[in-house]
């Protein structure tokens, strides 16, 4: 379900999908995917509102997508054998993400 959250980082109200909820000392923080900015952001529970009116009908400016048949790889280091091999990974490395973003620019 899409809701409206106030992003401290962007200093504006944004449409978002809640991904997870975390309890901190005195409040709840929600990890949200901002559908118009394609960003993940943590938002306090006080900064969430119900989505109403024509704001609900606007199309999203960002869409989640993935590369077809492209699997993440990582460098596996074996210090005992003094070798390094590229192999499959469960998720993309930060350096691989940055390299891909640089290629797109």
Coordinates of C-alpha atoms in Angstrom, one line a residue:
X1 CA 0.0 0.0 0.0
X2 CA 1.3 3.4 -0.9
X3 CA 1.3 6.2 1.7
X4 CA 2.8 9.7 2.1
X5 CA 5.9 10.2 4.2
X6 CA 8.0 13.3 5.0
X7 CA 11.6 12.7 4.0
X8 CA 14.1 14.6 6.2
X9 CA 16.8 14.1 3.5
X10 CA 14.7 15.6 0.7
X11 CA 12.8 18.0 2.9
X12 CA 9.4 17.2 1.2
X13 CA 6.4 14.9 1.3
X14 CA 6.8 11.9 -0.9
X15 CA 4.8 8.8 -1.9
X16 CA 6.3 5.6 -0.5
X17 CA 5.8 1.9 0.0
X18 CA 6.7 0.7 3.5
X19 CA 9.4 -2.1 3.4
X20 CA 10.0 -2.8 7.1
X21 CA 9.4 -1.5 10.6
X22 CA 12.2 -1.1 13.3
X23 CA 11.6 -0.2 16.9
X24 CA 14.1 2.3 18.3
X25 CA 14.3 3.6 21.9
X26 CA 11.2 5.8 21.9
X27 CA 9.8 5.6 18.4
X28 CA 9.3 3.4 15.4
X29 CA 11.3 3.9 12.2
X30 CA 10.1 2.6 8.9
X31 CA 12.2 1.7 5.9
X32 CA 10.4 3.1 2.9
X33 CA 10.9 3.0 -0.9
X34 CA 10.2 6.5 -2.3
X35 CA 8.3 5.7 -5.5
X36 CA 9.0 9.1 -7.1
X37 CA 12.7 9.2 -6.3
X38 CA 13.7 5.5 -6.5
X39 CA 15.4 5.8 -3.1
X40 CA 15.2 4.0 0.2
X41 CA 14.7 6.1 3.2
X42 CA 14.1 5.7 7.0
X43 CA 11.1 7.7 8.2
X44 CA 9.8 8.1 11.8
X45 CA 6.3 6.9 12.4
X46 CA 5.1 10.4 13.1
X47 CA 5.9 11.5 9.5
X48 CA 3.4 9.1 7.8
X49 CA 0.1 10.1 6.3
X50 CA -2.7 8.4 4.4
X51 CA -2.6 9.0 0.6
X52 CA -5.8 10.8 -0.6
X53 CA -7.3 12.6 -3.5
X54 CA -5.7 13.2 -6.9
X55 CA -2.2 12.6 -5.4
X56 CA -3.2 8.9 -5.4
X57 CA -3.9 8.9 -9.2
X58 CA -0.6 10.3 -10.4
X59 CA 1.7 7.8 -12.0
X60 CA 5.0 7.0 -10.2
X61 CA 8.1 8.7 -11.6
X62 CA 10.4 5.8 -10.7
X63 CA 9.9 2.0 -11.2
X64 CA 11.8 -0.8 -9.6
X65 CA 13.4 -3.0 -12.2
X66 CA 16.2 -5.5 -12.7
X67 CA 18.6 -6.5 -15.5
X68 CA 17.3 -9.6 -17.4
X69 CA 19.5 -12.7 -16.8
X70 CA 22.2 -10.7 -15.0
X71 CA 23.4 -12.3 -11.8
X72 CA 25.5 -10.7 -9.1
X73 CA 29.1 -11.7 -8.8
X74 CA 31.7 -11.1 -6.2
X75 CA 35.4 -11.7 -5.7
X76 CA 36.2 -14.7 -3.4
X77 CA 39.5 -14.5 -1.7
X78 CA 41.3 -17.5 -0.3
X79 CA 44.2 -16.3 1.9
X80 CA 45.4 -19.8 2.6
X81 CA 45.8 -20.8 -1.1
X82 CA 46.7 -17.2 -2.0
X83 CA 44.1 -17.1 -4.8
X84 CA 41.2 -14.9 -5.9
X85 CA 38.3 -16.1 -8.0
X86 CA 35.1 -14.5 -9.2
X87 CA 32.0 -16.4 -8.2
X88 CA 28.2 -16.0 -7.6
X89 CA 26.9 -13.8 -4.8
X90 CA 23.5 -13.3 -3.1
X91 CA 23.4 -9.6 -3.8
X92 CA 25.4 -6.9 -5.7
X93 CA 28.5 -5.5 -4.1
X94 CA 28.6 -1.8 -3.5
X95 CA 31.6 -1.4 -5.9
X96 CA 29.7 -3.2 -8.7
X97 CA 26.7 -0.9 -8.2
X98 CA 28.9 2.2 -8.4
X99 CA 30.6 0.8 -11.5
X100 CA 27.3 0.2 -13.2
X101 CA 26.0 3.7 -12.3
X102 CA 29.2 5.2 -13.7
X103 CA 28.7 3.3 -17.0
X104 CA 25.2 4.7 -17.2
X105 CA 26.4 8.2 -16.9

